Amino acid sequence: MRIAVLVSGSGTNLQAILDAVRVGTLEAEVAVVVSNKAGAPALERAHAAGVTTLVIEHRAYASREAYDLAMVEALRAHGVDVVVLAGFMRIVTPVLLEAFPNRVVNIHPSLLPAFPGMNAQRQAFKAGVAVTGCTVHLVDGGMDTGPIVAQAAVVVRAEDDEASLHARILVEEHRLLPRALQWFARGLVSVVIDGDSPRVVVAGPARGYVAATGEI
Ligand code: GRF
């Protein structure tokens, strides 16, 4: 399985993918890392791992669709099977989604459908929830709305602040994302249509876990 990882920032999830590929727990190759920002630290991580990088800056394109068309061309040129949005701060359009049907994956720092969009950790903290977490899902046309592939729950501790909660969720993102991608590599992920809404079915493995063992 040839993966493209799309990034905009620090790239710690990219690093988790690269590490899992290196040790063999993710049977895939990172074919290319694409950033919409030239200075993204994630690019350094890719370089360090010897992975091809591309910068496709959104400012150079007149529309989201034109941007995604350039992205699709680049991904096709690298023989990509699965596209991973790992901190990619762009809304993608049907141009990308239709080129890789049910093969565009996102990681989001909440238990979706709760707290979609920006600052999910802050939203959770402010809402006073006792449990939050992270979600790997297929991307559809909405904001963090696609079919859920896997989730990990993280307990909100009394002593937490937004930063500590953010950090503990990130640790679980780094476990969950490579694990879920391995299910794709093994051909375990399929999408069933349930009424009029699609739902992911993973053959075999459990799709969720609770990270913290503290009382809730
Ligand atoms: C992660 O929290 C991810 O869930 C969200 O953006 C952040 C990216 O972090 N979509 P990183 O660039 O992987 O460190």
CSV table of C-alpha atoms and ligand atoms in Angstrom, one decimal:
chain,number,residue,atom,x,y,z
A,1,MET,CA,0.0,0.0,0.0
A,2,ARG,CA,1.4,3.4,-1.0
A,3,ILE,CA,0.4,6.2,1.3
A,4,ALA,CA,0.5,9.9,0.8
A,5,VAL,CA,0.5,12.0,3.9
A,6,LEU,CA,-0.8,15.5,3.6
A,7,VAL,CA,0.5,17.9,6.3
A,8,SER,CA,0.6,21.6,7.3
A,9,GLY,CA,2.3,21.6,10.6
A,10,SER,CA,4.5,19.8,13.1
A,11,GLY,CA,3.9,16.3,11.7
A,12,THR,CA,3.9,14.2,14.8
A,13,ASN,CA,1.3,11.9,13.3
A,14,LEU,CA,3.4,11.7,10.1
A,15,GLN,CA,6.3,10.6,12.4
A,16,ALA,CA,4.1,7.9,14.0
A,17,ILE,CA,3.4,6.6,10.5
A,18,LEU,CA,7.1,6.7,9.5
A,19,ASP,CA,8.1,4.9,12.7
A,20,ALA,CA,5.4,2.2,12.2
A,21,VAL,CA,6.6,1.6,8.6
A,22,ARG,CA,10.2,1.4,9.8
A,23,VAL,CA,9.5,-1.2,12.4
A,24,GLY,CA,7.1,-3.1,10.2
A,25,THR,CA,3.8,-2.8,12.2
A,26,LEU,CA,2.5,-0.8,9.2
A,27,GLU,CA,2.9,-2.8,6.0
A,28,ALA,CA,3.0,0.2,3.7
A,29,GLU,CA,5.3,2.7,2.0
A,30,VAL,CA,5.0,6.4,2.5
A,31,ALA,CA,5.2,7.3,-1.2
A,32,VAL,CA,5.1,11.1,-0.8
A,33,VAL,CA,4.5,13.8,1.9
A,34,VAL,CA,2.7,16.9,0.6
A,35,SER,CA,2.5,20.2,2.5
A,36,ASN,CA,0.6,23.3,1.6
A,37,LYS,CA,3.1,25.3,3.6
A,38,ALA,CA,6.8,25.6,2.6
A,39,GLY,CA,8.1,25.8,6.2
A,40,ALA,CA,6.2,23.0,7.8
A,41,PRO,CA,8.4,21.1,10.3
A,42,ALA,CA,6.7,17.9,9.0
A,43,LEU,CA,8.8,18.2,5.9
A,44,GLU,CA,11.9,17.8,7.9
A,45,ARG,CA,10.6,14.6,9.4
A,46,ALA,CA,10.0,13.3,5.8
A,47,HIS,CA,13.5,14.3,4.7
A,48,ALA,CA,15.0,12.6,7.7
A,49,ALA,CA,13.2,9.4,6.7
A,50,GLY,CA,14.2,9.7,3.1
A,51,VAL,CA,10.7,10.2,1.9
A,52,THR,CA,9.9,12.4,-1.2
A,53,THR,CA,8.3,15.7,-0.3
A,54,LEU,CA,6.2,18.2,-2.3
A,55,VAL,CA,5.0,21.6,-1.4
A,56,ILE,CA,1.8,22.6,-3.1
A,57,GLU,CA,0.9,26.0,-1.8
A,58,HIS,CA,-2.8,26.8,-1.9
A,59,ARG,CA,-2.2,30.5,-2.6
A,60,ALA,CA,-1.0,29.6,-6.1
A,61,TYR,CA,-4.5,28.3,-7.0
A,62,ALA,CA,-7.6,30.2,-7.8
A,63,SER,CA,-10.0,27.7,-6.2
A,64,ARG,CA,-10.1,24.8,-3.8
A,65,GLU,CA,-11.0,22.6,-6.8
A,66,ALA,CA,-8.0,23.8,-8.8
A,67,TYR,CA,-5.8,23.1,-5.8
A,68,ASP,CA,-7.2,19.6,-5.4
A,69,LEU,CA,-6.7,18.9,-9.1
A,70,ALA,CA,-3.0,19.7,-8.8
A,71,MET,CA,-2.9,17.5,-5.6
A,72,VAL,CA,-4.6,14.6,-7.4
A,73,GLU,CA,-2.1,14.8,-10.3
A,74,ALA,CA,0.8,14.7,-7.9
A,75,LEU,CA,-0.6,11.8,-5.9
A,76,ARG,CA,-1.3,9.8,-9.1
A,77,ALA,CA,2.2,10.5,-10.3
A,78,HIS,CA,3.4,8.8,-7.1
A,79,GLY,CA,1.1,5.8,-7.4
A,80,VAL,CA,-0.7,6.6,-4.2
A,81,ASP,CA,-3.4,4.2,-2.9
A,82,VAL,CA,-4.4,5.9,0.4
A,83,VAL,CA,-4.4,9.6,1.3
A,84,VAL,CA,-3.9,10.5,5.0
A,85,LEU,CA,-4.7,13.9,6.2
A,86,ALA,CA,-2.4,14.3,9.2
A,87,GLY,CA,-2.8,17.9,10.4
A,88,PHE,CA,-3.6,19.1,6.9
A,89,MET,CA,-5.4,22.4,7.5
A,90,ARG,CA,-7.3,22.5,4.3
A,91,ILE,CA,-10.9,21.5,3.4
A,92,VAL,CA,-10.8,19.0,0.6
A,93,THR,CA,-13.3,18.9,-2.3
A,94,PRO,CA,-15.0,16.2,-4.3
A,95,VAL,CA,-12.1,16.5,-6.8
A,96,LEU,CA,-9.8,14.8,-4.3
A,97,LEU,CA,-12.5,12.5,-2.7
A,98,GLU,CA,-13.7,11.2,-6.0
A,99,ALA,CA,-10.2,10.4,-7.2
A,100,PHE,CA,-9.6,8.2,-4.1
A,101,PRO,CA,-13.1,6.9,-3.1
A,102,ASN,CA,-13.2,5.7,0.5
A,103,ARG,CA,-9.4,6.1,0.6
A,104,VAL,CA,-9.0,9.5,2.1
A,105,VAL,CA,-8.4,9.2,5.9
A,106,ASN,CA,-8.3,11.9,8.6
A,107,ILE,CA,-7.3,11.9,12.2
A,108,HIS,CA,-9.2,14.3,14.5
A,109,PRO,CA,-8.6,15.0,18.2
A,110,SER,CA,-12.0,14.2,19.6
A,111,LEU,CA,-14.5,11.4,19.8
A,112,LEU,CA,-16.5,12.4,16.7
A,113,PRO,CA,-19.3,13.3,16.1
A,114,ALA,CA,-18.5,15.5,19.2
A,115,PHE,CA,-16.4,18.5,18.7
A,116,PRO,CA,-15.7,18.7,15.0
A,117,GLY,CA,-13.7,21.5,13.5
A,118,MET,CA,-10.9,23.6,15.0
A,119,ASN,CA,-9.7,23.4,18.5
A,120,ALA,CA,-11.4,20.2,19.4
A,121,GLN,CA,-9.4,19.7,22.6
A,122,ARG,CA,-10.5,23.2,23.7
A,123,GLN,CA,-14.1,22.5,22.8
A,124,ALA,CA,-14.0,19.3,24.9
A,125,PHE,CA,-12.3,21.0,27.9
A,126,LYS,CA,-14.8,23.9,27.8
A,127,ALA,CA,-17.7,21.5,27.6
A,128,GLY,CA,-16.5,19.8,30.7
A,129,VAL,CA,-16.7,16.3,29.3
A,130,ALA,CA,-15.3,13.4,31.4
A,131,VAL,CA,-14.1,11.5,28.4
A,132,THR,CA,-12.8,12.6,25.0
A,133,GLY,CA,-10.2,11.1,22.6
A,134,CYS,CA,-9.4,10.8,19.0
A,135,THR,CA,-11.0,9.5,15.8
A,136,VAL,CA,-9.7,8.1,12.5
A,137,HIS,CA,-12.4,8.5,9.9
A,138,LEU,CA,-12.9,8.5,6.1
A,139,VAL,CA,-13.3,12.0,4.7
A,140,ASP,CA,-16.5,13.0,3.1
A,141,GLY,CA,-17.7,16.4,1.9
A,142,GLY,CA,-18.4,17.7,5.5
A,143,MET,CA,-16.3,19.0,8.3
A,144,ASP,CA,-15.1,15.9,10.2
A,145,THR,CA,-18.3,14.0,9.4
A,146,GLY,CA,-17.2,10.9,7.4
A,147,PRO,CA,-17.6,7.3,8.5
A,148,ILE,CA,-15.7,6.4,11.6
A,149,VAL,CA,-12.9,3.8,11.3
A,150,ALA,CA,-11.4,3.8,14.8
A,151,GLN,CA,-11.5,5.7,18.1
A,152,ALA,CA,-9.5,5.9,21.3
A,153,ALA,CA,-11.0,7.3,24.5
A,154,VAL,CA,-9.0,9.6,26.8
A,155,VAL,CA,-10.2,10.4,30.3
A,156,VAL,CA,-10.2,14.0,31.3
A,157,ARG,CA,-8.4,14.2,34.6
A,158,ALA,CA,-9.3,16.7,37.4
A,159,GLU,CA,-5.8,18.2,37.2
A,160,ASP,CA,-5.9,18.6,33.4
A,161,ASP,CA,-5.6,21.8,31.6
A,162,GLU,CA,-6.1,22.3,27.9
A,163,ALA,CA,-2.4,21.7,27.1
A,164,SER,CA,-2.1,18.4,29.1
A,165,LEU,CA,-5.3,17.1,27.6
A,166,HIS,CA,-4.0,18.0,24.1
A,167,ALA,CA,-0.8,16.2,24.8
A,168,ARG,CA,-2.5,13.0,26.1
A,169,ILE,CA,-4.8,12.9,23.1
A,170,LEU,CA,-1.9,13.3,20.8
A,171,VAL,CA,-0.2,10.2,22.3
A,172,GLU,CA,-3.2,8.2,21.5
A,173,GLU,CA,-3.4,9.6,18.0
A,174,HIS,CA,0.0,8.3,17.4
A,175,ARG,CA,-1.1,4.8,18.4
A,176,LEU,CA,-4.4,4.8,16.7
A,177,LEU,CA,-3.6,6.2,13.2
A,178,PRO,CA,-0.9,3.6,12.2
A,179,ARG,CA,-3.0,0.8,13.6
A,180,ALA,CA,-6.0,1.9,11.5
A,181,LEU,CA,-3.8,2.3,8.4
A,182,GLN,CA,-2.6,-1.2,8.8
A,183,TRP,CA,-6.2,-2.4,8.5
A,184,PHE,CA,-6.3,-0.7,5.1
A,185,ALA,CA,-3.0,-2.4,4.2
A,186,ARG,CA,-4.5,-5.7,5.1
A,187,GLY,CA,-7.7,-5.0,3.1
A,188,LEU,CA,-9.9,-5.3,6.3
A,189,VAL,CA,-11.7,-2.0,5.8
A,190,SER,CA,-14.9,-1.8,3.8
A,191,VAL,CA,-17.8,0.6,3.7
A,192,VAL,CA,-21.4,-0.5,3.9
A,193,ILE,CA,-24.4,1.6,3.1
A,194,ASP,CA,-26.8,1.6,6.0
A,195,GLY,CA,-30.0,3.3,4.9
A,196,ASP,CA,-28.6,6.3,3.1
A,197,SER,CA,-25.5,6.8,5.3
A,198,PRO,CA,-22.2,4.9,4.8
A,199,ARG,CA,-20.6,3.1,7.7
A,200,VAL,CA,-17.2,1.5,8.0
A,201,VAL,CA,-16.8,-2.2,8.8
A,202,VAL,CA,-13.4,-3.5,9.8
A,203,ALA,CA,-13.1,-7.3,9.6
A,204,GLY,CA,-11.5,-8.7,12.7
A,205,PRO,CA,-9.9,-6.1,15.0
A,206,ALA,CA,-11.6,-4.1,17.7
A,207,ARG,CA,-12.1,-0.5,16.5
A,208,GLY,CA,-11.9,1.3,19.8
A,209,TYR,CA,-10.1,1.3,23.1
A,210,VAL,CA,-9.9,3.3,26.3
A,211,ALA,CA,-6.5,4.8,26.7
A,212,ALA,CA,-6.6,5.7,30.3
A,213,THR,CA,-7.3,3.3,33.1
A,214,GLY,CA,-8.3,5.9,35.6
A,215,GLU,CA,-11.7,6.0,37.1
A,216,ILE,CA,-14.4,7.7,35.1
B,1,GRF,C1,-3.6,16.5,15.3
B,1,GRF,O1,-4.1,16.8,16.6
B,1,GRF,C2,-4.6,16.0,14.4
B,1,GRF,O2,-5.6,15.2,15.1
B,1,GRF,C3,-5.2,17.2,13.9
B,1,GRF,O3,-4.1,18.1,13.7
B,1,GRF,C4,-3.1,17.7,14.6
B,1,GRF,C5,-1.9,17.5,13.8
B,1,GRF,O4,-0.7,17.3,14.6
B,1,GRF,N1,-6.0,17.0,12.7
B,1,GRF,P1,0.6,16.8,13.9
B,1,GRF,O5,1.0,17.8,12.8
B,1,GRF,O6,0.4,15.4,13.4
B,1,GRF,O7,1.7,16.9,15.0
